[in-house]
Amino acid sequence: PLGVKNLLSFSSTEKATYLRVVRTPQGPTLTLRLQSYALVADVARRAAKPVSLSERDMRTSPLVVLSNFAVADSPKAKLIATLLQGIFPPLNVATTTLEQCKRVVLFHHSGGDSEDAAGGTIELRHYAIGVRSVGVSRRVRRVAERRALPSLGGAADIADFVLNKPAAALGDDYASESEGGDEGEHARVRDDRAAVRLREIGPRLTMTVLKLQEGVNDGAVLYHAHVAKSKQEVRQLKAALAQKEKEKAARREQQQRNVERKRERRRAERRRQGLPSDSEGDDDDDDDDDDDDDDDDD
């Protein structure tokens, strides 16, 4: 009803901290054990040039990159990848422009054994996307992007600034063409293309896959890091779950029959007493209470 498709919950015990990712309303449920983490502030303190995004940029959906999830062609690993990808709203590739792409979220999977690639470690990284025009000098780019217009009081015209006139006339902020610039880290691309650079902004998580279940905190266990079941045990477990669902459906049908029987008995009582039939709405409320009582009895 609220439009919530994913639930993320953290829990902590004396041994470890856990993250549970739930896809509503029918699952699956993924339980991860946190091995290490770094907050946004921790990443910023270690960065040479910290990057911060605006609230508007954080509200846009990021590009989700899934790395090494299909290496063993495991259906369970693909299910985990789909679950993690579904945490974020999808992007329409046909209408999304480069200017709208502000962030990248990377999930990297490693360490899964050959028999069951669903296990192993999942690393989360969060990056900000920086786009710069290339093929032009740093001075021209600053003027074109209008970030900080230079003072041309000591120059005859704009050509003195573009042609790198000595800093004595233009000021210390524009003394060097490469000082403090980032173009050295980009490939120079011509023809009006842009260079893209990723800068980590955090948080950073390293997690171990603990358990994967079919339903919402319930259902068949598809994978467990510490419990290994034989094929026969898996078949027995599935049969027991199927029997449980069958019994639950039978109880619901019995409750529905009980409700209908009580409604019919009350209608007959009203007809016998000559009461109007438009008061049946009150019966529905009473029947709801009776239904709750039946649930309690079960």
XYZ file of N, CA and C in Angstrom, residues 20 36 71 74-75 136 139 153 166 178 186-187 215 225 248:
45
model
N 20.140 -6.969 6.560
C 19.136 -7.814 5.922
C 18.440 -7.019 4.831
N 33.640 -5.120 7.575
C 34.258 -3.817 7.830
C 33.445 -2.753 7.114
N 30.112 -14.915 -12.762
C 31.335 -15.616 -13.154
C 31.126 -17.115 -13.209
N 25.800 -18.975 -11.758
C 25.008 -19.542 -10.675
C 23.668 -18.822 -10.578
N 22.525 -19.547 -10.588
C 21.225 -18.888 -10.426
C 21.102 -18.156 -9.098
N 40.771 21.074 -24.536
C 41.002 22.511 -24.395
C 41.854 22.737 -23.162
N 42.604 26.921 -18.690
C 42.130 28.312 -18.606
C 40.848 28.495 -19.423
N 42.664 42.484 -15.440
C 43.090 43.872 -15.307
C 44.503 44.117 -15.823
N 52.543 35.603 -18.569
C 53.159 35.419 -17.246
C 52.233 35.811 -16.109
N 48.902 23.559 -15.245
C 48.631 22.219 -14.730
C 48.538 22.162 -13.215
N 42.888 12.086 -16.950
C 41.902 11.757 -17.966
C 42.595 11.508 -19.297
N 42.021 10.674 -20.083
C 42.497 10.530 -21.450
C 42.016 11.723 -22.265
N 11.319 -16.449 0.785
C 10.256 -15.526 1.174
C 10.773 -14.336 1.949
N 25.652 -20.056 4.763
C 27.109 -20.142 4.804
C 27.606 -21.203 5.782
N -2.132 -24.126 5.822
C -2.521 -22.726 6.023
C -3.680 -22.348 5.114
